[in-house]
Amino acid sequence: MQGRDMTCNSLGFFIRLRSPHRLPTTPTSRMRAFLPLALAVLTLSVSGCRCAPAVPSPVTLRVKNTSRDPLLVNDTKGQLGLTVQRSVNGQWFSFDDLPCECQSCDRICDRSCRCADAGITGFVRGISPNGQAERSWDGVIQVAGQATCGEVCLVPENAPPDETFQLQLCFVNQLDGVDVPTDGGRVSAAFPQPTLQTCVTREFQPQQGLVEISPVKGADCVTTADCRGRGELCLNGSCTAGCPSNAYPSQPELIVTWTSMGFFTEAREGTDGGRVLQTGTGRITATQFTGETLQVTLSNAGGSGRVDVKLPGGLGGPSLSPNTDVKALVAIRTIDNQSIRAVTLRDATTNELLFAADTAIGSPVLRDAELAPFTVTREAAAVGCRFDATCGKLTFSRQKLTNGTASVSVEPGRLASVTVGAMMSYRFWNVTDGQYGATSTCDSYRPYAFWKER
């Protein structure tokens, strides 16, 4: 749609802003639902006089993915995650450069006009590393007017070819639970809220005919302390505020349960928020895996009991021999009516630690003395992150199992072995490790398990 020719003067106009607030609507406008964003009155102040030309200057808007990760962009209206912005009194404002014709002042009073889908169904498009995608802007600015029927509507205005505009690209690198093709395909999915997106901008003039925009490569770094940008982490040697794609487990699915028919004795640490300890010494009578759950059956003179530990992912678990005499501990901490549990099994004769697992939501349940001579620590360096629509940015770290001078550092979701002394080997599993920001209301976590292999 070609914009109207304007005279050269200082112009006061309406511009369509991206705002969560709505103007009062009539039944007709609600039915079409095509003006979901507010319109505000602004005065355009420009240095010098620019005239709107009789013919607009179309511009190709091109995204070039120069990063090593796929870009996922909001493509609900075919916008490729791109927004054209105009400077008003030194501040950039977005306007809709892909308007539905029913929004125009010529059509808004036509009750039969319908905008396709009205943006109800969201679409996400993927752009592969080293890939690119493009669309066109027709060079027409949409400003606001009022139709004869009283509706607020859009008036096209051809952009001056030498005016400086800004192109904004917003993207994410991953969407949990959504398999987005990276070869230019797209899927129906909701796009994350703006606070979870990474955005970059580039200035251009319509007379250039082409503007290319790419993710900004962060500064080189060794640790996150080297990064100065807001929310940046040092990942793979570069500072980034985004989250490169990764397969780290995002849920702490290790679960500890127990049953007792006389085997365990209960003790409580303090009366206000202290742990509950279930302890018992006896013999392992049976061990088995059922699905992903390790089941250890115990007995002593007082009765029998069982400890169940869900070890998600099918990565295996300890080989605990029946008829081994053990000391069993199940520790329970309660947070907001949620029981967070951990377990240890030690050889009753040698006191060797045979198995330990801690759900560790919020903080570890097990104390240092209960893991001795081992310690489990979270390493400070981030190895990845993920955006959670509810809880915010989740940062992943390695966990380290240490025994004297022997140690092993493991990324989330992975297993590794460490040799202790000349004869013993232990298997350590960082089930996952996720930390939310200080302002998040969600609990961080660091579940782990380790056991004696030989």
XYZ file of C-alpha atoms in Angstrom:
454
model
C 0.000 0.000 0.000
C 1.608 3.261 -1.112
C 1.603 6.074 1.435
C 0.209 9.497 0.815
C 2.387 12.437 -0.233
C 2.918 14.921 2.602
C 3.888 18.590 2.531
C 7.222 19.584 4.040
C 6.558 20.978 7.506
C 6.789 20.203 11.208
C 4.280 17.432 11.672
C 2.428 16.264 14.764
C 1.277 12.653 14.413
C 0.154 9.454 16.100
C 2.541 6.507 16.060
C 1.645 2.939 16.966
C 3.588 1.897 20.073
C 4.202 -1.493 21.577
C 2.417 -1.286 24.904
C 0.410 -3.736 27.028
C -2.378 -1.216 27.550
C -5.464 -0.984 25.352
C -7.640 1.864 24.281
C -11.383 1.609 24.820
C -12.799 -0.416 21.943
C -16.087 -0.624 20.177
C -17.775 -3.981 19.513
C -16.578 -3.763 15.922
C -12.933 -3.286 16.862
C -13.116 -6.009 19.503
C -14.587 -8.392 16.919
C -11.704 -7.774 14.529
C -9.134 -7.635 17.355
C -6.546 -6.085 15.100
C -5.376 -3.150 17.270
C -4.008 -4.928 20.368
C -1.436 -2.203 21.023
C -2.034 1.298 22.296
C -1.736 4.464 20.267
C -0.053 7.455 21.861
C 0.164 11.025 20.660
C 3.715 12.164 19.953
C 5.184 15.208 18.291
C 7.873 14.584 15.715
C 10.859 16.856 16.058
C 13.480 16.550 13.358
C 16.489 18.652 12.546
C 15.935 20.069 9.109
C 12.936 19.448 6.926
C 12.261 16.054 5.382
C 9.449 15.614 2.912
C 7.556 12.381 2.491
C 8.182 11.327 -1.118
C 5.438 10.480 -3.574
C 6.846 6.962 -3.975
C 8.144 4.854 -1.051
C 11.587 3.219 -1.012
C 11.249 -0.544 -0.278
C 13.957 -2.058 1.942
C 15.109 -5.678 2.185
C 15.469 -6.696 5.849
C 17.938 -9.572 6.160
C 18.880 -11.682 9.184
C 22.299 -13.338 8.995
C 23.018 -15.879 11.704
C 26.726 -15.437 12.363
C 26.561 -17.367 15.642
C 27.274 -21.037 16.282
C 23.726 -21.707 17.508
C 20.327 -21.657 15.806
C 18.306 -18.472 16.118
C 14.639 -18.906 16.989
C 12.504 -15.883 16.077
C 8.884 -14.846 16.410
C 7.355 -15.332 12.956
C 3.667 -15.052 13.827
C 3.056 -12.445 11.118
C 6.004 -13.414 8.965
C 8.128 -10.771 10.692
C 11.253 -12.973 11.234
C 11.732 -11.445 14.671
C 12.323 -8.047 13.022
C 10.779 -4.730 13.992
C 11.270 -1.370 12.281
C 11.641 1.572 14.652
C 11.476 5.337 14.186
C 13.191 7.974 16.302
C 10.872 10.484 17.977
C 12.491 13.169 20.121
C 15.576 11.001 20.442
C 13.712 7.842 21.502
C 13.112 4.798 19.316
C 9.542 3.602 18.881
C 8.378 0.480 17.043
C 5.584 0.576 14.500
C 3.764 -2.197 12.673
C 5.304 -2.435 9.206
C 3.154 -5.473 8.343
C -0.343 -4.120 9.028
C -3.537 -5.875 8.065
C -5.484 -3.906 5.445
C -8.478 -3.892 7.779
C -6.524 -1.532 10.040
C -6.391 1.178 7.373
C -8.691 4.163 7.587
C -10.104 3.134 4.196
C -11.252 -0.289 5.465
C -11.714 -0.046 9.220
C -15.389 0.898 8.951
C -16.069 -2.173 6.788
C -17.516 -4.655 9.271
C -16.959 -7.539 6.857
C -13.167 -6.997 6.797
C -11.271 -9.560 8.846
C -7.561 -9.746 9.677
C -6.193 -13.226 9.101
C -5.912 -14.926 12.494
C -5.345 -11.542 14.212
C -2.083 -12.902 15.607
C -3.851 -15.416 17.837
C -1.737 -18.396 16.721
C 1.972 -17.892 17.328
C 4.690 -19.245 15.036
C 8.403 -19.675 15.656
C 10.942 -19.885 12.829
C 14.462 -21.278 13.063
C 17.534 -19.870 11.302
C 20.516 -22.226 11.252
C 24.101 -21.215 12.074
C 25.613 -19.470 9.024
C 22.102 -19.302 7.556
C 20.048 -16.280 6.639
C 16.469 -15.207 6.014
C 14.925 -12.022 4.720
C 11.710 -10.136 4.171
C 10.752 -6.720 2.827
C 9.539 -3.484 4.328
C 7.638 -1.445 1.760
C 9.066 1.829 3.066
C 5.709 2.998 4.413
C 5.280 4.216 7.988
C 1.935 3.598 9.674
C 0.707 6.558 11.678
C -2.653 6.867 13.371
C -5.769 8.676 12.328
C -9.492 8.485 12.924
C -12.037 7.146 10.477
C -15.468 8.659 9.779
C -17.046 5.935 11.910
C -14.988 7.048 14.909
C -12.514 4.151 14.886
C -8.803 4.744 15.425
C -7.061 3.600 12.254
C -3.729 3.585 10.421
C -2.670 6.163 7.846
C 0.218 5.273 5.524
C 3.058 7.761 5.152
C 6.001 7.215 2.800
C 9.275 7.289 4.708
C 11.816 9.942 3.662
C 14.632 8.028 1.925
C 17.354 9.798 3.927
C 15.724 9.463 7.360
C 17.554 7.182 9.782
C 15.488 4.283 11.089
C 16.451 1.369 13.320
C 15.942 -2.339 12.743
C 15.566 -4.510 15.833
C 16.117 -8.284 15.866
C 14.893 -10.257 18.891
C 15.568 -13.972 19.298
C 16.180 -16.897 21.622
C 18.432 -19.898 21.091
C 16.169 -22.569 22.530
C 12.594 -23.294 23.526
C 11.982 -26.080 26.015
C 9.673 -28.743 24.668
C 9.538 -27.235 21.172
C 11.360 -28.845 18.249
C 11.912 -25.956 15.860
C 13.440 -26.796 12.448
C 16.540 -24.708 11.766
C 16.362 -24.903 7.972
C 13.858 -22.096 7.560
C 10.858 -24.090 8.718
C 8.527 -22.953 11.450
C 6.222 -24.461 14.030
C 3.207 -23.247 15.945
C 4.385 -22.213 19.403
C 4.227 -19.303 21.819
C 7.285 -17.080 21.824
C 8.906 -16.173 25.176
C 8.147 -12.877 26.865
C 10.412 -9.921 25.969
C 12.480 -10.153 29.158
C 13.655 -13.620 28.078
C 14.685 -12.534 24.564
C 18.011 -11.226 23.301
C 17.666 -8.140 21.083
C 20.127 -6.317 18.829
C 19.652 -3.213 16.669
C 21.101 -1.583 13.567
C 20.453 1.821 12.025
C 19.704 2.273 8.323
C 18.159 4.607 5.772
C 15.498 3.521 3.256
C 17.618 4.782 0.360
C 20.152 2.020 1.101
C 17.644 -0.587 -0.071
C 19.138 -3.324 2.145
C 19.921 -3.678 5.839
C 21.550 -6.774 7.360
C 21.465 -7.587 11.039
C 23.217 -10.334 13.023
C 23.669 -11.423 16.633
C 26.450 -9.522 18.333
C 29.439 -11.662 19.271
C 30.401 -10.999 22.875
C 33.823 -10.076 24.124
C 36.394 -12.818 24.615
C 36.504 -14.091 28.178
C 37.979 -16.653 30.522
C 35.468 -16.315 33.361
C 32.132 -14.561 33.801
C 33.981 -11.871 35.775
C 35.445 -10.739 32.428
C 31.968 -9.931 31.081
C 30.569 -6.437 31.549
C 27.217 -6.601 29.770
C 23.994 -6.985 31.710
C 23.177 -10.650 32.335
C 26.218 -11.900 30.388
C 27.884 -15.237 31.114
C 31.215 -16.487 29.849
C 30.312 -19.505 27.713
C 32.775 -21.185 25.355
C 35.173 -18.267 25.595
C 32.678 -15.511 24.686
C 30.463 -13.257 26.773
C 26.791 -13.714 25.981
C 23.490 -12.598 27.486
C 21.688 -15.344 25.558
C 21.640 -19.066 26.150
C 23.244 -21.261 23.484
C 21.395 -24.485 22.828
C 22.251 -27.312 25.219
C 20.852 -30.625 26.390
C 21.436 -30.207 30.123
C 18.592 -31.697 32.197
C 16.368 -28.909 33.451
C 14.507 -30.840 36.144
C 15.909 -32.350 39.361
C 14.259 -35.741 38.885
C 16.277 -37.681 41.450
C 13.781 -38.877 44.079
C 14.461 -40.607 47.411
C 11.738 -42.499 49.304
C 11.802 -45.037 52.114
C 9.516 -47.444 53.968
C 10.015 -48.922 57.418
C 8.490 -51.808 59.256
C 10.693 -51.562 62.314
C 14.077 -51.140 60.565
C 14.521 -47.367 60.879
C 14.640 -45.244 64.036
C 13.511 -41.623 63.736
C 15.249 -38.623 65.288
C 14.613 -34.900 64.813
C 17.234 -32.159 64.816
C 15.748 -29.248 66.736
C 12.098 -28.215 66.730
C 12.058 -25.431 64.127
C 13.072 -26.390 60.624
C 15.527 -29.075 61.619
C 16.029 -32.248 59.630
C 14.339 -35.544 60.362
C 16.791 -38.473 60.359
C 15.836 -42.088 59.734
C 18.696 -44.429 60.707
C 19.126 -48.165 60.868
C 21.861 -50.824 60.815
C 21.228 -54.198 59.249
C 21.734 -56.384 56.237
C 20.938 -55.883 52.562
C 18.568 -58.704 51.666
C 17.877 -57.728 48.037
C 18.640 -55.067 45.410
C 16.982 -54.541 42.053
C 16.204 -51.945 39.407
C 12.565 -51.386 38.468
C 12.407 -48.988 35.558
C 14.706 -46.153 36.662
C 14.394 -46.898 40.377
C 16.994 -48.596 42.560
C 15.328 -50.615 45.320
C 17.391 -51.721 48.333
C 15.639 -54.008 50.841
C 17.060 -54.066 54.391
C 16.451 -56.108 57.542
C 17.561 -56.244 61.166
C 16.280 -57.583 64.466
C 13.690 -54.816 64.653
C 12.092 -55.529 61.278
C 12.562 -54.625 57.616
C 12.737 -51.539 55.478
C 13.400 -50.363 51.961
C 15.064 -47.404 50.282
C 13.987 -46.425 46.746
C 16.031 -43.977 44.669
C 14.861 -42.862 41.243
C 17.922 -42.475 39.016
C 16.474 -40.831 35.882
C 17.851 -41.298 32.419
C 18.589 -45.007 32.505
C 22.271 -44.421 33.304
C 22.485 -47.328 35.721
C 23.444 -47.337 39.379
C 25.408 -49.133 42.093
C 25.855 -52.861 42.420
C 25.111 -53.442 46.099
C 25.694 -57.021 47.145
C 23.036 -58.830 49.193
C 24.120 -59.997 52.651
C 26.274 -56.883 53.085
C 25.888 -55.336 56.537
C 25.242 -51.597 56.183
C 24.409 -48.464 58.124
C 21.561 -46.638 56.399
C 20.662 -42.968 56.751
C 17.693 -41.161 55.204
C 17.753 -37.407 55.903
C 14.657 -35.257 55.296
C 14.388 -31.472 55.163
C 11.036 -29.752 54.659
C 10.639 -26.566 52.587
C 7.165 -25.082 52.058
C 5.551 -28.438 52.870
C 7.832 -30.189 50.374
C 10.060 -33.006 51.657
C 13.614 -32.878 50.292
C 15.427 -36.150 50.948
C 18.860 -37.750 50.774
C 20.297 -41.181 51.575
C 23.645 -42.784 52.424
C 24.624 -46.428 52.789
C 27.904 -47.332 54.537
C 29.602 -50.667 55.109
C 28.826 -51.452 58.756
C 32.225 -53.082 59.272
C 34.656 -50.767 57.415
C 32.502 -47.581 57.399
C 33.224 -47.172 53.677
C 30.655 -45.052 51.919
C 28.956 -47.359 49.411
C 26.227 -45.090 48.062
C 24.980 -41.527 48.476
C 22.225 -39.553 46.770
C 20.913 -36.077 47.557
C 17.889 -34.364 45.963
C 19.452 -31.029 47.044
C 16.626 -28.661 46.132
C 17.398 -25.234 47.537
C 20.537 -26.569 49.208
C 22.093 -29.987 49.976
C 20.351 -32.106 52.581
C 23.433 -34.107 53.579
C 26.085 -32.581 55.849
C 29.832 -32.831 55.251
C 30.297 -35.361 58.071
C 27.679 -37.642 56.482
C 29.647 -37.708 53.221
C 33.146 -37.908 54.736
C 35.773 -38.523 53.468
C 34.059 -37.124 50.325
C 32.833 -33.627 49.554
C 30.489 -32.520 46.781
C 30.793 -28.906 45.635
C 29.302 -26.745 42.918
C 31.835 -25.048 40.656
C 31.401 -21.306 40.154
C 31.885 -21.247 36.385
C 28.738 -21.478 34.244
C 28.672 -24.105 31.491
C 25.298 -23.163 30.024
C 21.923 -21.605 30.712
C 18.276 -21.750 29.762
C 15.380 -19.312 29.950
C 12.342 -20.385 31.933
C 9.141 -18.461 31.243
C 8.090 -18.735 34.891
C 11.325 -18.607 36.857
C 13.716 -16.615 34.678
C 17.285 -17.461 33.700
C 18.574 -20.863 34.819
C 22.369 -21.200 34.905
C 24.044 -24.617 34.802
C 27.334 -25.546 36.498
C 29.587 -28.541 37.006
C 29.682 -30.415 40.297
C 32.872 -31.858 41.761
C 33.372 -34.987 43.863
C 36.544 -34.812 45.970
C 38.335 -37.282 48.248
C 41.692 -35.948 49.409
C 43.754 -35.247 46.316
C 41.434 -37.262 44.057
C 38.579 -35.414 42.377
C 36.374 -35.420 39.301
C 34.375 -32.525 37.814
C 31.204 -33.428 35.898
C 28.780 -31.424 33.728
C 25.018 -31.668 34.384
C 23.473 -34.949 33.281
C 26.775 -36.814 33.017
C 28.679 -39.560 34.823
C 32.409 -39.899 35.497
C 34.679 -42.108 37.607
C 37.407 -41.206 40.081
C 40.010 -43.528 41.603
C 40.525 -43.196 45.336
C 43.732 -44.779 46.584
C 45.060 -47.865 44.890
C 42.008 -50.106 45.076
C 38.799 -48.102 45.119
C 36.901 -46.418 42.295
C 33.770 -44.312 42.613
C 31.210 -43.302 40.026
C 29.886 -39.730 40.310
C 26.723 -38.484 38.635
C 25.841 -34.800 38.417
C 22.120 -35.419 37.927
C 21.747 -31.724 37.072
C 22.708 -28.359 38.510
C 20.574 -25.278 37.975
C 20.734 -21.885 39.669
C 18.149 -19.119 39.250
C 18.897 -15.431 39.662
C 18.680 -13.710 43.025
C 15.309 -12.140 42.185
C 13.675 -15.424 41.134
C 11.104 -17.020 43.413
C 12.039 -20.518 42.217
C 14.394 -22.879 44.060
C 17.812 -23.658 42.640
C 18.946 -27.277 42.801
C 21.972 -29.558 42.539
C 20.963 -33.231 42.853
C 23.750 -35.798 42.638
C 24.537 -39.430 43.361
C 27.749 -41.418 43.686
C 28.627 -44.983 44.564
C 31.530 -47.395 44.992
C 32.348 -49.325 41.814
C 35.145 -51.509 43.244
